[in-house]
């Protein structure tokens, strides 16, 4: 997998597909995932990822409140899918799918 664009702590090196700590790798290699949501407790961040062809996009959502418990995963995931921001992700998916 070749990193196309990056920001933050990511470096512009190849991302090994056996890196099971990478949300991008987990999303890219799981055939059941078209869209996925992960939560990093240490950083208090949500990671919303979606695949378009061979690309994986990752959008970060900071959690300004308390740490989210696992049982709220579906609630947060649905809120992201219904948000205005998801319309941009959906548009990008349609644009890149051709």
Short mmCIF file of N, CA and C in Angstrom, two decimals:
data_model
loop_
_atom_site.label_atom_id
_atom_site.label_comp_id
_atom_site.label_asym_id
_atom_site.label_seq_id
_atom_site.Cartn_x
_atom_site.Cartn_y
_atom_site.Cartn_z
N UNK A 1 0.86 -1.17 0.00
CA UNK A 1 0.00 0.00 0.00
C UNK A 1 0.90 1.22 0.00
N UNK A 2 0.62 2.18 -0.85
CA UNK A 2 1.41 3.40 -0.94
C UNK A 2 0.58 4.56 -0.41
N UNK A 3 1.17 5.32 0.49
CA UNK A 3 0.49 6.47 1.06
C UNK A 3 0.44 7.58 0.03
N UNK A 4 -0.76 8.06 -0.29
CA UNK A 4 -0.93 9.07 -1.33
C UNK A 4 -0.84 10.47 -0.76
N UNK A 5 -1.46 10.71 0.36
CA UNK A 5 -1.48 12.02 1.01
C UNK A 5 -1.42 11.79 2.51
N UNK A 6 -0.87 12.75 3.23
CA UNK A 6 -0.76 12.55 4.66
C UNK A 6 -0.78 13.89 5.38
N UNK A 7 -1.02 13.80 6.68
CA UNK A 7 -0.90 14.97 7.55
C UNK A 7 -0.71 14.46 8.97
N UNK A 8 -0.35 15.35 9.86
CA UNK A 8 -0.19 14.95 11.25
C UNK A 8 1.00 14.05 11.46
N UNK A 9 0.79 12.97 12.21
CA UNK A 9 1.87 12.07 12.60
C UNK A 9 2.23 11.04 11.53
N UNK A 10 1.50 11.01 10.44
CA UNK A 10 1.74 10.00 9.40
C UNK A 10 2.94 10.42 8.57
N UNK A 11 3.75 9.45 8.19
CA UNK A 11 4.89 9.74 7.32
C UNK A 11 4.61 9.21 5.93
N UNK A 12 5.26 9.75 4.94
CA UNK A 12 5.01 9.38 3.55
C UNK A 12 5.82 8.15 3.15
N UNK A 13 5.68 7.09 3.90
CA UNK A 13 6.34 5.83 3.59
C UNK A 13 5.26 4.80 3.27
N UNK A 14 5.66 3.69 2.73
CA UNK A 14 4.69 2.61 2.50
C UNK A 14 4.14 2.14 3.83
N UNK A 15 2.87 1.83 3.82
CA UNK A 15 2.22 1.30 5.02
C UNK A 15 2.14 -0.22 4.86
N UNK A 16 2.83 -0.97 5.70
CA UNK A 16 2.79 -2.43 5.57
C UNK A 16 1.38 -2.96 5.82
N UNK A 17 0.93 -3.86 4.96
CA UNK A 17 -0.41 -4.41 5.09
C UNK A 17 -0.56 -5.36 6.27
N UNK A 18 0.53 -5.68 6.94
CA UNK A 18 0.42 -6.53 8.13
C UNK A 18 0.39 -5.71 9.42
N UNK A 19 0.33 -4.40 9.31
CA UNK A 19 0.25 -3.54 10.49
C UNK A 19 -1.18 -3.52 11.01
N UNK A 20 -1.48 -4.41 11.94
CA UNK A 20 -2.84 -4.54 12.47
C UNK A 20 -3.20 -3.44 13.45
N UNK A 21 -2.28 -2.52 13.73
CA UNK A 21 -2.59 -1.37 14.58
C UNK A 21 -3.08 -0.18 13.75
N UNK A 22 -3.00 -0.29 12.44
CA UNK A 22 -3.39 0.80 11.55
C UNK A 22 -4.86 0.66 11.16
N UNK A 23 -5.66 1.68 11.46
CA UNK A 23 -7.07 1.66 11.07
C UNK A 23 -7.21 1.63 9.55
N UNK A 24 -6.28 2.26 8.84
CA UNK A 24 -6.31 2.26 7.38
C UNK A 24 -6.12 0.83 6.86
N UNK A 25 -5.15 0.12 7.41
CA UNK A 25 -4.89 -1.26 6.98
C UNK A 25 -6.07 -2.16 7.32
N UNK A 26 -6.61 -2.01 8.52
CA UNK A 26 -7.76 -2.82 8.92
C UNK A 26 -8.92 -2.61 7.96
N UNK A 27 -9.18 -1.36 7.61
CA UNK A 27 -10.29 -1.05 6.70
C UNK A 27 -9.99 -1.54 5.29
N UNK A 28 -8.78 -1.34 4.83
CA UNK A 28 -8.41 -1.72 3.47
C UNK A 28 -8.45 -3.23 3.24
N UNK A 29 -8.07 -3.99 4.24
CA UNK A 29 -7.94 -5.43 4.06
C UNK A 29 -9.19 -6.22 4.46
N UNK A 30 -10.18 -5.56 5.04
CA UNK A 30 -11.40 -6.25 5.43
C UNK A 30 -12.45 -6.09 4.33
N UNK A 31 -12.82 -7.16 3.64
CA UNK A 31 -13.78 -7.04 2.53
C UNK A 31 -15.18 -6.63 2.98
N UNK A 32 -15.47 -6.76 4.28
CA UNK A 32 -16.79 -6.38 4.77
C UNK A 32 -16.90 -4.87 5.01
N UNK A 33 -15.77 -4.18 5.11
CA UNK A 33 -15.79 -2.75 5.41
C UNK A 33 -15.81 -1.92 4.13
N UNK A 34 -16.84 -1.15 3.94
CA UNK A 34 -16.83 -0.06 2.98
C UNK A 34 -16.64 1.24 3.75
N UNK A 35 -17.20 1.25 4.96
CA UNK A 35 -17.06 2.37 5.88
C UNK A 35 -16.84 1.77 7.26
N UNK A 36 -16.01 2.42 8.05
CA UNK A 36 -15.72 1.91 9.39
C UNK A 36 -15.49 3.07 10.34
N UNK A 37 -15.77 2.83 11.60
CA UNK A 37 -15.55 3.82 12.64
C UNK A 37 -14.72 3.18 13.74
N UNK A 38 -13.65 3.87 14.13
CA UNK A 38 -12.80 3.42 15.22
C UNK A 38 -12.68 4.55 16.22
N UNK A 39 -12.34 4.19 17.45
CA UNK A 39 -12.17 5.20 18.49
C UNK A 39 -10.86 4.94 19.21
N UNK A 40 -10.02 5.95 19.32
CA UNK A 40 -8.76 5.85 20.03
C UNK A 40 -8.94 6.51 21.39
N UNK A 41 -8.91 5.70 22.43
CA UNK A 41 -9.13 6.20 23.79
C UNK A 41 -8.02 7.14 24.24
N UNK A 42 -6.79 6.85 23.86
CA UNK A 42 -5.67 7.68 24.29
C UNK A 42 -5.75 9.09 23.70
N UNK A 43 -6.16 9.19 22.45
CA UNK A 43 -6.24 10.49 21.78
C UNK A 43 -7.63 11.10 21.85
N UNK A 44 -8.61 10.32 22.32
CA UNK A 44 -10.00 10.78 22.42
C UNK A 44 -10.49 11.25 21.04
N UNK A 45 -10.21 10.42 20.01
CA UNK A 45 -10.54 10.74 18.62
C UNK A 45 -11.32 9.60 17.98
N UNK A 46 -12.29 9.97 17.15
CA UNK A 46 -12.96 9.02 16.27
C UNK A 46 -12.25 9.06 14.92
N UNK A 47 -12.16 7.90 14.31
CA UNK A 47 -11.60 7.79 12.97
C UNK A 47 -12.67 7.17 12.08
N UNK A 48 -13.19 7.96 11.16
CA UNK A 48 -14.17 7.47 10.20
C UNK A 48 -13.44 7.20 8.89
N UNK A 49 -13.47 5.95 8.44
CA UNK A 49 -12.75 5.56 7.24
C UNK A 49 -13.73 5.02 6.21
N UNK A 50 -13.43 5.32 4.96
CA UNK A 50 -14.24 4.76 3.88
C UNK A 50 -13.36 4.46 2.69
N UNK A 51 -13.75 3.40 1.96
CA UNK A 51 -12.97 2.95 0.81
C UNK A 51 -13.61 3.44 -0.48
N UNK A 52 -12.77 3.82 -1.41
CA UNK A 52 -13.18 4.12 -2.78
C UNK A 52 -12.16 3.44 -3.68
N UNK A 53 -12.61 2.42 -4.39
CA UNK A 53 -11.71 1.63 -5.23
C UNK A 53 -10.53 1.15 -4.39
N UNK A 54 -9.31 1.54 -4.71
CA UNK A 54 -8.13 1.09 -3.95
C UNK A 54 -7.68 2.11 -2.91
N UNK A 55 -8.44 3.18 -2.72
CA UNK A 55 -8.08 4.23 -1.77
C UNK A 55 -8.86 4.08 -0.48
N UNK A 56 -8.23 4.48 0.62
CA UNK A 56 -8.90 4.55 1.91
C UNK A 56 -8.74 5.97 2.43
N UNK A 57 -9.87 6.58 2.76
CA UNK A 57 -9.87 7.93 3.30
C UNK A 57 -10.17 7.87 4.79
N UNK A 58 -9.48 8.70 5.54
CA UNK A 58 -9.66 8.72 6.99
C UNK A 58 -9.97 10.14 7.43
N UNK A 59 -11.10 10.29 8.12
CA UNK A 59 -11.52 11.58 8.64
C UNK A 59 -11.48 11.50 10.16
N UNK A 60 -10.86 12.48 10.78
CA UNK A 60 -10.74 12.49 12.24
C UNK A 60 -11.81 13.38 12.85
N UNK A 61 -12.47 12.86 13.88
CA UNK A 61 -13.47 13.62 14.62
C UNK A 61 -13.04 13.66 16.08
N UNK A 62 -12.63 14.82 16.57
CA UNK A 62 -12.27 14.89 17.99
C UNK A 62 -13.50 14.76 18.87
N UNK A 63 -13.34 14.10 19.99
CA UNK A 63 -14.42 13.97 20.96
C UNK A 63 -14.14 14.97 22.07
N UNK A 64 -14.93 16.01 22.13
CA UNK A 64 -14.71 17.05 23.14
C UNK A 64 -15.30 16.69 24.50
N UNK A 65 -16.10 15.65 24.53
CA UNK A 65 -16.75 15.26 25.78
C UNK A 65 -16.00 14.16 26.49
N UNK A 66 -16.76 13.38 27.21
CA UNK A 66 -16.19 12.27 27.96
C UNK A 66 -15.78 11.14 27.02
N UNK A 67 -15.01 10.23 27.55
CA UNK A 67 -14.63 9.04 26.79
C UNK A 67 -15.91 8.28 26.42
N UNK A 68 -15.99 7.86 25.17
CA UNK A 68 -17.17 7.15 24.68
C UNK A 68 -17.07 5.66 25.01
N UNK A 69 -18.11 5.13 25.56
CA UNK A 69 -18.14 3.71 25.85
C UNK A 69 -18.45 2.93 24.58
N UNK A 70 -18.03 1.69 24.55
CA UNK A 70 -18.20 0.85 23.36
C UNK A 70 -19.66 0.72 22.93
N UNK A 71 -20.59 0.74 23.88
CA UNK A 71 -22.00 0.56 23.51
C UNK A 71 -22.57 1.74 22.72
N UNK A 72 -21.84 2.85 22.66
CA UNK A 72 -22.31 4.01 21.89
C UNK A 72 -21.75 4.03 20.47
N UNK A 73 -20.99 3.02 20.10
CA UNK A 73 -20.35 2.98 18.78
C UNK A 73 -21.37 3.17 17.65
N UNK A 74 -22.45 2.40 17.66
CA UNK A 74 -23.45 2.49 16.58
C UNK A 74 -24.12 3.85 16.54
N UNK A 75 -24.38 4.42 17.69
CA UNK A 75 -25.00 5.75 17.76
C UNK A 75 -24.10 6.80 17.09
N UNK A 76 -22.82 6.78 17.42
CA UNK A 76 -21.87 7.75 16.85
C UNK A 76 -21.70 7.50 15.36
N UNK A 77 -21.57 6.24 14.97
CA UNK A 77 -21.42 5.89 13.56
C UNK A 77 -22.61 6.41 12.74
N UNK A 78 -23.82 6.18 13.22
CA UNK A 78 -25.01 6.66 12.52
C UNK A 78 -25.08 8.17 12.49
N UNK A 79 -24.64 8.83 13.55
CA UNK A 79 -24.63 10.30 13.57
C UNK A 79 -23.69 10.85 12.50
N UNK A 80 -22.55 10.21 12.32
CA UNK A 80 -21.61 10.65 11.28
C UNK A 80 -22.22 10.43 9.90
N UNK A 81 -22.85 9.28 9.68
CA UNK A 81 -23.44 8.98 8.38
C UNK A 81 -24.59 9.93 8.04
N UNK A 82 -25.26 10.45 9.05
CA UNK A 82 -26.38 11.36 8.82
C UNK A 82 -25.96 12.83 8.83
N UNK A 83 -24.70 13.11 9.08
CA UNK A 83 -24.24 14.49 9.20
C UNK A 83 -24.01 15.14 7.85
N UNK A 84 -23.94 16.45 7.87
CA UNK A 84 -23.63 17.22 6.66
C UNK A 84 -22.26 16.83 6.11
N UNK A 85 -21.31 16.59 6.99
CA UNK A 85 -19.96 16.23 6.57
C UNK A 85 -19.91 14.96 5.75
N UNK A 86 -20.82 14.01 6.03
CA UNK A 86 -20.81 12.77 5.28
C UNK A 86 -21.20 12.99 3.83
N UNK A 87 -21.99 14.02 3.57
CA UNK A 87 -22.38 14.31 2.18
C UNK A 87 -21.14 14.55 1.32
N UNK A 88 -20.12 15.18 1.90
CA UNK A 88 -18.88 15.39 1.16
C UNK A 88 -18.16 14.07 0.90
N UNK A 89 -18.16 13.18 1.89
CA UNK A 89 -17.55 11.86 1.72
C UNK A 89 -18.30 11.09 0.64
N UNK A 90 -19.63 11.13 0.68
CA UNK A 90 -20.45 10.43 -0.31
C UNK A 90 -20.18 10.97 -1.71
N UNK A 91 -20.09 12.31 -1.83
CA UNK A 91 -19.80 12.94 -3.12
C UNK A 91 -18.42 12.49 -3.63
N UNK A 92 -17.44 12.46 -2.75
CA UNK A 92 -16.10 12.03 -3.12
C UNK A 92 -16.11 10.58 -3.60
N UNK A 93 -16.86 9.72 -2.89
CA UNK A 93 -16.95 8.32 -3.30
C UNK A 93 -17.54 8.21 -4.70
N UNK A 94 -18.63 8.91 -4.95
CA UNK A 94 -19.28 8.84 -6.27
C UNK A 94 -18.39 9.41 -7.36
N UNK A 95 -17.69 10.49 -7.06
CA UNK A 95 -16.80 11.12 -8.03
C UNK A 95 -15.66 10.19 -8.41
N UNK A 96 -15.06 9.52 -7.43
CA UNK A 96 -13.91 8.66 -7.68
C UNK A 96 -14.29 7.29 -8.24
N UNK A 97 -15.53 6.86 -7.99
CA UNK A 97 -15.96 5.58 -8.52
C UNK A 97 -16.20 5.65 -10.03
N UNK A 98 -16.39 6.86 -10.53
CA UNK A 98 -16.53 7.05 -11.98
C UNK A 98 -17.90 6.85 -12.52
#
